[in-house]
């Protein structure tokens, strides 16, 4: 198995569309943004963060893999909102 697809599905996808774009783990984003895991998890639940592209909770490694562009855009948006002046 290749994540969420069988070996046959994987081979067929490679023929038709090529490789998927690289994904990043939740831990990699914690390091990149300089925040602790529980802090980033809180932001994800409070500010309706992006869903994992591959949820590894069903696999042995337990990693969640995210689209880096989507995750960074969401992070930029919520960080701006946190520092933006609030209306009276």
C-alpha atoms as one frame of an Amber mdcrd trajectory, in Angstrom:
protein
   0.000   0.000   0.000   1.027   3.572  -0.716  -0.722   5.695   1.873  -4.362
   5.866   0.877  -4.042   3.930  -2.403  -3.207   0.403  -3.495  -0.043  -0.462
  -5.427  -2.080  -0.731  -8.645  -3.734   2.667  -8.072  -0.337   4.159  -7.279
   1.203   2.858 -10.511  -1.759   4.123 -12.544  -1.605   7.588 -10.965   2.115
   7.843 -11.669   1.451   7.080 -15.345  -1.336   9.614 -15.692  -0.562  12.518
 -13.349   2.921  11.944 -11.981   4.077  12.284  -8.411   2.167  14.192  -5.772
   3.627  17.431  -4.527   5.747  17.114  -1.369   3.887  17.204   1.926   5.107
  18.198   5.394   4.427  16.671   8.784   2.812  18.507  11.661   6.086  18.342
  13.586   7.950  20.028  10.707   5.496  22.940  10.818   5.957  23.281  14.587
   9.699  23.661  14.021   9.238  26.008  11.038   6.840  28.319  12.915   8.715
  28.089  16.213   5.734  26.965  18.292   5.052  23.981  20.522   2.893  21.110
  19.315   0.015  21.861  21.689   0.007  25.532  20.672  -0.272  24.731  16.985
  -2.929  22.090  17.709  -4.910  24.747  19.576  -4.683  27.115  16.617  -5.821
  24.332  14.267  -8.949  23.661  16.269  -9.741  27.291  17.157  -9.135  28.840
  13.735 -10.400  25.947  11.566  -7.030  24.972  10.156  -6.350  22.903   7.063
  -7.168  19.213   7.072  -4.324  16.727   6.610  -3.733  15.552   3.048  -2.808
  12.167   4.511  -3.886  11.274   8.011  -1.306   8.785   9.236  -3.232   8.033
  12.407  -4.361   4.857  10.669  -0.776   3.850   9.819   2.113   2.752  12.011
   4.002   6.071  11.967   1.030   8.161  13.267   2.102  11.265  11.292  -0.325
  13.705   9.722   0.859  15.117   6.403  -0.221  18.560   5.187   0.020  20.556
   1.967   2.735  23.129   2.762   1.266  25.920   0.610  -2.189  25.585   2.168
  -0.778  25.340   5.707   1.524  28.367   5.316  -1.283  30.474   3.813  -3.537
  29.566   6.751  -0.742  30.352   9.248  -0.077  33.727   7.635  -3.791  34.573
   7.806  -4.253  33.680  11.465  -1.006  35.333  12.549  -2.108  38.544  10.836
  -5.521  38.320  12.525  -3.870  37.869  15.929  -1.903  41.121  15.551  -4.505
  43.170  13.685  -6.099  46.002  15.650  -9.570  45.082  16.877 -12.577  47.255
  16.122 -14.159  49.013  19.118
